[in-house]
Short mmCIF file of C-alpha atoms in Angstrom, two decimals:
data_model
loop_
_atom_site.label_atom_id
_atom_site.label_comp_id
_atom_site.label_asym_id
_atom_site.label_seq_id
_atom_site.Cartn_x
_atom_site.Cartn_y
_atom_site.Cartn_z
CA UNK A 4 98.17 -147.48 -142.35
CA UNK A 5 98.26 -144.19 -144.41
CA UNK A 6 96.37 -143.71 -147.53
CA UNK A 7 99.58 -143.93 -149.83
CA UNK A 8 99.84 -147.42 -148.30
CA UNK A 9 95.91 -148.48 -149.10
CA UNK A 10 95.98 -147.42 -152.33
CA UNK A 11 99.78 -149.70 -153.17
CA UNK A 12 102.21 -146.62 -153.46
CA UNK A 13 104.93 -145.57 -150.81
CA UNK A 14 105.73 -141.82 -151.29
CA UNK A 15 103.68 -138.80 -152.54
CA UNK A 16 103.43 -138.51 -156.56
CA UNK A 17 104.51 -134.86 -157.46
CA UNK A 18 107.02 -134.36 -154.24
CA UNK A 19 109.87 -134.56 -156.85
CA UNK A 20 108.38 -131.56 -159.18
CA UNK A 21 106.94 -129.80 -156.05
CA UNK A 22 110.93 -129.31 -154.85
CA UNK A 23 111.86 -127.87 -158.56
CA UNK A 24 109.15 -125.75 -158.50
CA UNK A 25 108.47 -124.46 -155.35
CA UNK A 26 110.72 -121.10 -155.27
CA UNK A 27 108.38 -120.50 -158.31
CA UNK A 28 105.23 -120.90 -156.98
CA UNK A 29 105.88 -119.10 -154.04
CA UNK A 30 106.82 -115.91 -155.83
CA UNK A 31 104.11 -116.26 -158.11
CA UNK A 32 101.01 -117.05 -155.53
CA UNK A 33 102.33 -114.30 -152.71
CA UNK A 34 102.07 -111.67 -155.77
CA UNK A 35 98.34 -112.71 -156.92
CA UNK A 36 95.00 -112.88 -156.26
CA UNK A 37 92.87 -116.25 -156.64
CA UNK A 38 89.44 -116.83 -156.73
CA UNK A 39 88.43 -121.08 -156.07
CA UNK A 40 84.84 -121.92 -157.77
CA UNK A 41 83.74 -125.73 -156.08
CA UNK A 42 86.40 -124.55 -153.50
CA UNK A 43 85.07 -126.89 -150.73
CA UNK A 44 84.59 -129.60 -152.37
CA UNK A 45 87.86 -132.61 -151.13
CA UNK A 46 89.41 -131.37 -154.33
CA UNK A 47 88.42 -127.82 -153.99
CA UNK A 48 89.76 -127.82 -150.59
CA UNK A 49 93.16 -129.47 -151.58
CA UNK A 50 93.89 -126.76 -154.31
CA UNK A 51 92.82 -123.97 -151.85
CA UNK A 52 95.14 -125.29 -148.91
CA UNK A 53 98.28 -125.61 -151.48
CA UNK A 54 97.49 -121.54 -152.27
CA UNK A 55 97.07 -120.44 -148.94
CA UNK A 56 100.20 -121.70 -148.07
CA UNK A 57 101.91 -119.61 -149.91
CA UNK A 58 100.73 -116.73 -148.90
CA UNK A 59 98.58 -114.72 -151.91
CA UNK A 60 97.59 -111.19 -151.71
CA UNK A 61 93.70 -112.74 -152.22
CA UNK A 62 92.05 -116.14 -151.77
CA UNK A 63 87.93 -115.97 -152.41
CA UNK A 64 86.40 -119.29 -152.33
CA UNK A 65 83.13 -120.15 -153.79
CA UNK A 66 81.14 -123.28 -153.15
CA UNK A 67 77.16 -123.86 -152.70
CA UNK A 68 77.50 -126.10 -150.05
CA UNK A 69 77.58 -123.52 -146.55
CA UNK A 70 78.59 -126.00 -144.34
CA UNK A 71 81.75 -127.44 -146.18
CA UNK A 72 83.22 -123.95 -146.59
CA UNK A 73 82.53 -123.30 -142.86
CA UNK A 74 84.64 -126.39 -141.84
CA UNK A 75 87.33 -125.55 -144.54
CA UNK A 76 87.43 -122.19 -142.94
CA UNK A 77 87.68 -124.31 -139.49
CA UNK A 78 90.32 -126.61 -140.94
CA UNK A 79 92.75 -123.87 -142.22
CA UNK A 80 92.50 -121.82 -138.96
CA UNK A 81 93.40 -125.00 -137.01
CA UNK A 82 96.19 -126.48 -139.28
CA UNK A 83 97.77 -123.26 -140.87
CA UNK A 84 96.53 -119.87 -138.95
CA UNK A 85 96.00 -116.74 -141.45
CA UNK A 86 98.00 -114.78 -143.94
CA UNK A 87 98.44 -111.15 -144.43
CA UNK A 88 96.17 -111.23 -147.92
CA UNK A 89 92.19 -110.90 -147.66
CA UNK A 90 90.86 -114.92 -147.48
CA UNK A 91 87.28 -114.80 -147.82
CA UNK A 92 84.66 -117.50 -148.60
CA UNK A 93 81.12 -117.17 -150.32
CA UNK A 94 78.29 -119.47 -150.23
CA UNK A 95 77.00 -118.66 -153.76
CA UNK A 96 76.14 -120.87 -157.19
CA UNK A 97 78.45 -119.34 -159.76
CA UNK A 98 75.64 -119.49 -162.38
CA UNK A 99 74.05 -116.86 -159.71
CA UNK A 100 73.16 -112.98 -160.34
CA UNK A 101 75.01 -112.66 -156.41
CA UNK A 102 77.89 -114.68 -157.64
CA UNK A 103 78.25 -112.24 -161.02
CA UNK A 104 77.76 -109.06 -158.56
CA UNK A 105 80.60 -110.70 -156.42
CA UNK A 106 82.92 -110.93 -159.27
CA UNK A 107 82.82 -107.56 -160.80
CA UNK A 108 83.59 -106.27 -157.44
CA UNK A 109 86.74 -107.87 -157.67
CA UNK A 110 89.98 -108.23 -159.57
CA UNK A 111 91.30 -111.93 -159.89
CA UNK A 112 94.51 -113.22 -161.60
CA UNK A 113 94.13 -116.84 -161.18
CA UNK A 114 90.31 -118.06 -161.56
CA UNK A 115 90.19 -121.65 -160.69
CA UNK A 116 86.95 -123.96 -161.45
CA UNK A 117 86.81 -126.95 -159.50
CA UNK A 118 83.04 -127.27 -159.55
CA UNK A 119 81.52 -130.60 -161.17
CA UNK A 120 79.24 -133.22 -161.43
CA UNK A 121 81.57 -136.04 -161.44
CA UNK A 122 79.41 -139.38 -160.62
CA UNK A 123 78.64 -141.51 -163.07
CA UNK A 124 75.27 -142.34 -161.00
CA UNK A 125 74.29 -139.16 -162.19
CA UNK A 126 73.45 -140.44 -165.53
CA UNK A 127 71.01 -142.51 -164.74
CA UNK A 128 67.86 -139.81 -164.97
CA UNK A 129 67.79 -137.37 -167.49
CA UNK A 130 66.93 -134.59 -164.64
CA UNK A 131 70.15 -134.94 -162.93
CA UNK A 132 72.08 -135.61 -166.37
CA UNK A 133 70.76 -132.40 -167.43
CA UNK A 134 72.34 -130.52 -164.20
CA UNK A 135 75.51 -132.24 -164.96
CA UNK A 136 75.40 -130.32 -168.25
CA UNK A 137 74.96 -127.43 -166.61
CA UNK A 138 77.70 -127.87 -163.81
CA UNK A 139 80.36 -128.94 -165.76
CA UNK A 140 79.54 -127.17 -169.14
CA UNK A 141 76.85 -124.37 -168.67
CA UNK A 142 78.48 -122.55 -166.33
CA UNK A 143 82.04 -123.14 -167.05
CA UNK A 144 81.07 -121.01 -170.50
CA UNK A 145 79.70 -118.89 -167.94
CA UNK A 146 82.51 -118.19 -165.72
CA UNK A 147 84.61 -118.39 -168.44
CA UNK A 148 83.26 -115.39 -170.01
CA UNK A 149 83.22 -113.82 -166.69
CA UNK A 150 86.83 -114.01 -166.43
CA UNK A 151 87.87 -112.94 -170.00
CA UNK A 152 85.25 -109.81 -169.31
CA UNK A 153 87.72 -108.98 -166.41
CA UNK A 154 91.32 -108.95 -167.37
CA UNK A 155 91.62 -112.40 -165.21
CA UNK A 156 95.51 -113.60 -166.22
CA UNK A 157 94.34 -117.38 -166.42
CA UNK A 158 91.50 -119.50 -166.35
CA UNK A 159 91.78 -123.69 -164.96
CA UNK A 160 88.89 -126.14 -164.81
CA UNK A 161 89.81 -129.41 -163.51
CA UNK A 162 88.37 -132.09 -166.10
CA UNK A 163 89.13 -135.82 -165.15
CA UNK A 164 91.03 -139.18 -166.96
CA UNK A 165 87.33 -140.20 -168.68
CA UNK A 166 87.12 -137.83 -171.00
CA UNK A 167 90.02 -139.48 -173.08
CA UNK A 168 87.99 -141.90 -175.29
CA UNK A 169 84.87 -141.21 -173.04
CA UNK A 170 82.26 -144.16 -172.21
CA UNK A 171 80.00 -142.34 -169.78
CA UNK A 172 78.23 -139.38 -170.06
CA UNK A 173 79.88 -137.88 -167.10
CA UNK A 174 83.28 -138.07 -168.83
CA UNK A 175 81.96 -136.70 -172.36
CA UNK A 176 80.41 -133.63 -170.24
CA UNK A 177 84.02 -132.73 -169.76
CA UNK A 178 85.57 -134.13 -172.76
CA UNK A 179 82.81 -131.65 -173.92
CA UNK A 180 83.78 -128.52 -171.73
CA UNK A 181 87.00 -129.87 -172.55
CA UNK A 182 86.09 -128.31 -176.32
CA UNK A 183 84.78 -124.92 -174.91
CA UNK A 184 88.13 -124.18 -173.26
CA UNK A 185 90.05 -124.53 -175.82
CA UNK A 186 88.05 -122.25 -178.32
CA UNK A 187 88.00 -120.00 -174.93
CA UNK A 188 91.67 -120.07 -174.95
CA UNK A 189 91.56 -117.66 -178.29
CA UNK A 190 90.13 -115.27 -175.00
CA UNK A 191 91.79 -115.79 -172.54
CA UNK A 192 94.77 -118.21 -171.26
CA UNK A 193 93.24 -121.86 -170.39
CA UNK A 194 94.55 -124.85 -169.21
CA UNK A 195 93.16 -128.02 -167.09
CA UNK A 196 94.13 -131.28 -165.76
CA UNK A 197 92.79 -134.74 -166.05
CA UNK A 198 93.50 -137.15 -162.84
CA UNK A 199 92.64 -140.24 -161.27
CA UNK A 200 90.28 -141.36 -158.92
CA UNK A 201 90.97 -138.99 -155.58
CA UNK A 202 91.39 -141.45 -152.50
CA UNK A 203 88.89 -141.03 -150.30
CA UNK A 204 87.18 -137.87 -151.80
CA UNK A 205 83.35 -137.32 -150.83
CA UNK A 206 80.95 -139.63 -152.28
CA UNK A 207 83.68 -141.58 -153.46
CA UNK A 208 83.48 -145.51 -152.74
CA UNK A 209 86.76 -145.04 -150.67
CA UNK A 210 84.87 -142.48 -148.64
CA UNK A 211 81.82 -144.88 -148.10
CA UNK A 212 84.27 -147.12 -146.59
CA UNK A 213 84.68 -144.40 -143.50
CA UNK A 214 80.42 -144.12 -144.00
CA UNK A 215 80.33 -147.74 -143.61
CA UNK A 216 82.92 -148.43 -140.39
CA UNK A 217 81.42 -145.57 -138.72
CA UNK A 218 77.32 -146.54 -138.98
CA UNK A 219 78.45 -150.51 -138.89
CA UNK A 220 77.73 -151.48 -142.13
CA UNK A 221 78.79 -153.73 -144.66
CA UNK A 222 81.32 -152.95 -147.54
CA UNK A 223 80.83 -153.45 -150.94
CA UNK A 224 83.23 -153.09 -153.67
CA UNK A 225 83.51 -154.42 -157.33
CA UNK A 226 86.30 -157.44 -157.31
CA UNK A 227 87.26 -156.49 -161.18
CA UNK A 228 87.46 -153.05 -161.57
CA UNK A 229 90.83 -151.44 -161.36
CA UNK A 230 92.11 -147.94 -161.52
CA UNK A 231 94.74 -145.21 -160.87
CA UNK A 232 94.24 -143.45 -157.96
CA UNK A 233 96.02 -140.26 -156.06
CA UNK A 234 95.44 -138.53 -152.50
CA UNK A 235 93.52 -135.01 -152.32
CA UNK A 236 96.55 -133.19 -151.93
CA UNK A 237 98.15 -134.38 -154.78
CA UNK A 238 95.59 -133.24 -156.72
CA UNK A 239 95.80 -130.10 -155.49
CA UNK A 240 99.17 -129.57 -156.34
CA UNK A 241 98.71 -130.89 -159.83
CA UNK A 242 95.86 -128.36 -160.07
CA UNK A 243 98.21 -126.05 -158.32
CA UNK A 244 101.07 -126.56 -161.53
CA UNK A 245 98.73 -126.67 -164.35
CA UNK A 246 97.10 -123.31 -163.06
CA UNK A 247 100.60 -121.71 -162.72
CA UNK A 248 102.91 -123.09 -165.26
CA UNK A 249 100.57 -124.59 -167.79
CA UNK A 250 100.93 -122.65 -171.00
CA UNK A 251 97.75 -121.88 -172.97
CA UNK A 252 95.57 -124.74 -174.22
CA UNK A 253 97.66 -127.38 -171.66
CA UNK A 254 96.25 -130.38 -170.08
CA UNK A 255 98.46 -131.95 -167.53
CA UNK A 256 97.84 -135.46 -166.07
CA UNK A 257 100.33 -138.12 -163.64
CA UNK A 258 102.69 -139.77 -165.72
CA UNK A 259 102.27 -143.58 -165.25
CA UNK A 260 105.23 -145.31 -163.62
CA UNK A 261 105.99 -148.04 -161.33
CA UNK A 262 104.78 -145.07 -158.94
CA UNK A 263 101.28 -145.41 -159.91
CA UNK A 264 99.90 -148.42 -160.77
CA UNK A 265 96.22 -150.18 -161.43
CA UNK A 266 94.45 -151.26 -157.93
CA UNK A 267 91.56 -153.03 -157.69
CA UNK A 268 88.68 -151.58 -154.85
CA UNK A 269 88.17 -154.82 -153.29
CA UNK A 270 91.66 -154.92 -152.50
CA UNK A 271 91.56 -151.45 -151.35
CA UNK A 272 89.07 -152.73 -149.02
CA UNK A 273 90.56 -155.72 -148.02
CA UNK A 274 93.84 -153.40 -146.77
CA UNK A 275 91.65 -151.01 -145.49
CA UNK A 276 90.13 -153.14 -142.79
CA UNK A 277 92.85 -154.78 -141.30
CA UNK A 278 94.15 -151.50 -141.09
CA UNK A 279 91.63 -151.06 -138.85
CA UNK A 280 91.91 -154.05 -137.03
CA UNK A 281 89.20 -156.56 -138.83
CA UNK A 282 89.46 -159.77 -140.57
CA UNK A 283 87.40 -159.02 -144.13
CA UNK A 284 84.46 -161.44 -144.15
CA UNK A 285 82.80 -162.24 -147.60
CA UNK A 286 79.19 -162.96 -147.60
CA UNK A 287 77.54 -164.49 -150.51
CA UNK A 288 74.36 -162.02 -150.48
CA UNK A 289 73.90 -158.29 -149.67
CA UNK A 290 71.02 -160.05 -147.65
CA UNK A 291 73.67 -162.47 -145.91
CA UNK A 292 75.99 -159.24 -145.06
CA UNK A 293 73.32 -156.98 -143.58
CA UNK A 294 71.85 -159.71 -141.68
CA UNK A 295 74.91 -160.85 -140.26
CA UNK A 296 76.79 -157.29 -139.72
CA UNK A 297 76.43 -157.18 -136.12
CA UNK A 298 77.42 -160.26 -135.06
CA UNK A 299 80.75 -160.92 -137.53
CA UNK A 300 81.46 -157.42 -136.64
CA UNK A 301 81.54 -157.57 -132.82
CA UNK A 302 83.53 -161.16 -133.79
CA UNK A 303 86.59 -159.27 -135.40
CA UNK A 304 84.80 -159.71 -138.87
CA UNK A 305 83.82 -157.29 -141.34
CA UNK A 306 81.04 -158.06 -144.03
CA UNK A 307 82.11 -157.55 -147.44
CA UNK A 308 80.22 -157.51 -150.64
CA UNK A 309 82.99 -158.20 -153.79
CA UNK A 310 81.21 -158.32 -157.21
CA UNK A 311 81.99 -158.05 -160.71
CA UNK A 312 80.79 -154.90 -162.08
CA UNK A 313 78.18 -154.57 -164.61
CA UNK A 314 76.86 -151.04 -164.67
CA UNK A 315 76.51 -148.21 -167.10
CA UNK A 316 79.46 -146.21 -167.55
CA UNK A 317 82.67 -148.44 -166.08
CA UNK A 318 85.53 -148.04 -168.63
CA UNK A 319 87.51 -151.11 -169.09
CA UNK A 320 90.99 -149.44 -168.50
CA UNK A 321 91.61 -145.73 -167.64
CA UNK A 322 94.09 -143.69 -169.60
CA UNK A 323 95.11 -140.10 -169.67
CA UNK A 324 95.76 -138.74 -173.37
CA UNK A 325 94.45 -140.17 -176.89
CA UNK A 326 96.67 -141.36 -179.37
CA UNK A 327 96.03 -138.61 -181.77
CA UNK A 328 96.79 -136.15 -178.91
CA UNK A 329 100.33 -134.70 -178.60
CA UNK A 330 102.07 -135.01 -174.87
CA UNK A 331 105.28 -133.50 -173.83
CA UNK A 332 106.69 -136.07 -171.49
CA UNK A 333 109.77 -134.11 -170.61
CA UNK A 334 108.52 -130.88 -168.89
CA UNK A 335 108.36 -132.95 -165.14
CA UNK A 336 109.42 -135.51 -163.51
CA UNK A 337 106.10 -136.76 -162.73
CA UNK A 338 103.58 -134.79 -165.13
CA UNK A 339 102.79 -135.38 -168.57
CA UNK A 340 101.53 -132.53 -170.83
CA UNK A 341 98.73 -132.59 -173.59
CA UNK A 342 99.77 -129.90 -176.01
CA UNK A 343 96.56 -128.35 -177.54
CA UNK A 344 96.42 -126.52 -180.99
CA UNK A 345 93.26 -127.04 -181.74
CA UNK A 346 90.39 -124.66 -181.75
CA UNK A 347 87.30 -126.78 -181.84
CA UNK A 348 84.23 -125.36 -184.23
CA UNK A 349 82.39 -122.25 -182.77
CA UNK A 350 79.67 -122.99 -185.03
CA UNK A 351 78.94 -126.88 -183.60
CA UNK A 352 79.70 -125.00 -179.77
CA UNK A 353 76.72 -122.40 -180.49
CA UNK A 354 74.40 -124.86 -181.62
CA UNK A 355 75.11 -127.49 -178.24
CA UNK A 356 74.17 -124.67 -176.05
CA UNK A 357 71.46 -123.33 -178.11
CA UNK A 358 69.75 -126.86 -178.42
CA UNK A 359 70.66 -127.17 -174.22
CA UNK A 360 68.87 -124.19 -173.68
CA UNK A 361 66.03 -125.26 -175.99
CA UNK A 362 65.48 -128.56 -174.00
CA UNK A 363 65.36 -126.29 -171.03
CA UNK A 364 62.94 -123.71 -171.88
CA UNK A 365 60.72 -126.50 -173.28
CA UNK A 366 60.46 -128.00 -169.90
CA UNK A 367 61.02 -131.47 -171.13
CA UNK A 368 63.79 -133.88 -172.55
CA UNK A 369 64.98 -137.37 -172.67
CA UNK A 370 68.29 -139.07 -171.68
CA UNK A 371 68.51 -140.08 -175.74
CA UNK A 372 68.20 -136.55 -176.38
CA UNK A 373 70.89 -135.51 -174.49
CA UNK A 374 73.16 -138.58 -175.61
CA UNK A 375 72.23 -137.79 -179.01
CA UNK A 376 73.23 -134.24 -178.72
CA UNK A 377 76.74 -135.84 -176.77
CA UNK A 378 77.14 -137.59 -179.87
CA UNK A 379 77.26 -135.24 -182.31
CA UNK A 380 80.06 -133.35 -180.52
CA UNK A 381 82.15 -136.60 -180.10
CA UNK A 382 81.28 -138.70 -182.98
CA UNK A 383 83.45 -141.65 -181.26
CA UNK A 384 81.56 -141.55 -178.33
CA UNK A 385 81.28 -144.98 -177.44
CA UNK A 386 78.76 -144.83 -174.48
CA UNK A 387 78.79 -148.25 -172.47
CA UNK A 388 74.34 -148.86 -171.13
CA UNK A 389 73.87 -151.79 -169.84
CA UNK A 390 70.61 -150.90 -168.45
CA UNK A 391 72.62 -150.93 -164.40
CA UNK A 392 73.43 -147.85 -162.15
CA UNK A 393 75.02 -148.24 -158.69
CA UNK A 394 72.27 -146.46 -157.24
CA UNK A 395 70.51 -149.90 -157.43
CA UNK A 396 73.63 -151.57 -155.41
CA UNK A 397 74.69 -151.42 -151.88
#
């Protein structure tokens, strides 16, 4: 079973807008030069593929993590060869003095920032909530002004489906850097996409179901928690389109259709192990299923864990735009468009990162002082605690 069929859809999402476009973004990616930020990252990696494909004259990829760029590197030598343009990749932090050097040695067109923080785990300490600031804010106003220094032709930063009407912090960090891009955009030519959860991305809970068969373990899964999800590659491509077509100020997101519809995780899980040839067991108890795993596994019987979920940050439903956002619906076939006009206020922008970098050179800061600060840039922030993380879960 493929992962269209575990996650309830039968053929690709964007295959239909892909064919329209494709003479397009051939022509365009053979004549330019691309640097990926977060490049091997499963998203990263997705976006990166869809470019080399097509053949640019320049594909840099930066990512912090040495050994993921080393088996992207492995994976695009095995499944697609070379290309006549210079592919290089670069084990650097983009907030870096090496990373900055890097860059001004180049000249990019296309500068695409996939980096984030995008758990909503890491909430739950106001150390790690503070780096998620800095990922996915901090250093996109960073690179940002990096690439408007430089003549770059276009700037994208992926954002994600929960920053419309945000209830976590990880989704008003974006909504957030959401706010810097579009008074960037007065700069230099923006635009972003929000998505769904990506099937089986790293550290996703699809992905821990791999984790899981492979070390033996049970699975655990919430019972009443459903979302929208797409595959890697189709969030490359919609990265891909955005970066390429999306005019400046754009969001672009999956249209929902009978295409795409709401699926629970347990189910996910359910379909996922007879897939694999087990019977999914539930167990009362995390206690029950760890105690038991070796003997209902080596009976045809996987231990499961279904719960209802009651930890910070779940959103009730997942959506794409706001109501008092404009979206052009008839651009693609299976894209909608947010069209931006606003510029937000430079004045409240300054005064987030001057109060970030106050908390930073003070050495100390709570999670209610960054959630107050989050507030006061999205007055409807409606941020769901319950006091819960999943670190505290199997």
């Amino acid at each position: 079973m493929g992962i269209l069929e575990l996650i309830g859809r039968k053929k690709p999402l964007l295959e239909e807008d892909i064919k329209d476009k494709e003479k397009y973004l051939q022509e365009s990616v053979s004549l330019s030069s691309f640097l990926v930020i977060g490049g091997a990252g499963s998203i990263g990696q997705a976006v990166v593929k869809e470019i080399f494909v097509r053949n640019p004259k320049r594909l840099h990829v930066v990512d912090i993590s040495e050994n993921n760029l080393v088996e992207l590197v492995r994976d695009i030598r095995s499944s697609y060869g070379y290309i006549r343009g210079d592919f290089k990749t670069f084990a650097l932090d983009c907030a870096s003095v090496e990373f900055q050097a890097m860059f001004c040695k180049n000249r990019y067109d296309y500068v695409l920032n996939l980096s984030a923080l995008k758990h909503v785990r890491s909430e739950k300490d106001p150390y790690t909530l503070m780096r998620m600031v800095n990922v996915n804010i901090v250093n996109t106003v960073k690179t940002l002004k990096l690439a408007s220094e430089h003549g770059v032709k276009k700037y994208f930063c992926v954002s994600t489906d929960k920053a419309a009407n945000p209830v976590n912090m990880m989704g008003a960090s974006k909504r957030i850097m959401e706010m810097f891009l579009m008074k960037w955009g007065e700069d230099i030519p923006i635009s972003t996409a929000r998505f769904a959860n990506v099937a089986f991305s790293d550290g996703s809970l699809l992905h821990g179901f791999d984790c899981r068969m492979e070390k033996r373990q049970p699975i655990a899964a919430p019972n009443d928690v459903r979302r929208y999800f797409v595959t890697s590659k189709e969030a490359g491509q919609l990265c891909l389109l955005s970066t390429i077509f999306g005019e400046n100020r754009e969001i672009y997101f999956p249209k929902l259709s009978e295409e795409l519809n709401l699926v629970t995780f347990s189910s996910i899980a359910e379909r996922y192990l007879i897939s694999r040839g087990y019977e999914p067991y539930l167990c009362s108890s995390e206690e029950e299923a760890r105690k038991d795993a070796e003997l209902l596994i080596e009976s045809g019987r996987w231990p499961c864990c279904f719960f209802p979920s009651d930890t910070t940050g779940e959103k009730d439903f997942e959506e794409f735009h706001t109501a008092d956002e404009e979206v052009d619906f008839d651009r693609f076939r299976k894209l909608g468009i947010v069209k931006n006009s606003f510029v937000c206020n430079a004045e409240m922008l300054d005064k987030f990162l001057n109060k970030i970098t106050e908390m930073k050179h003070n050495g100390e800061w709570t999670k209610k002082d960054i959630l107050d600060l989050f507030i006061e840039m999205i007055p409807n922030f409606n941020h769901k605690e319950t006091g819960k993380y999943l670190d505290a879960k199997m």
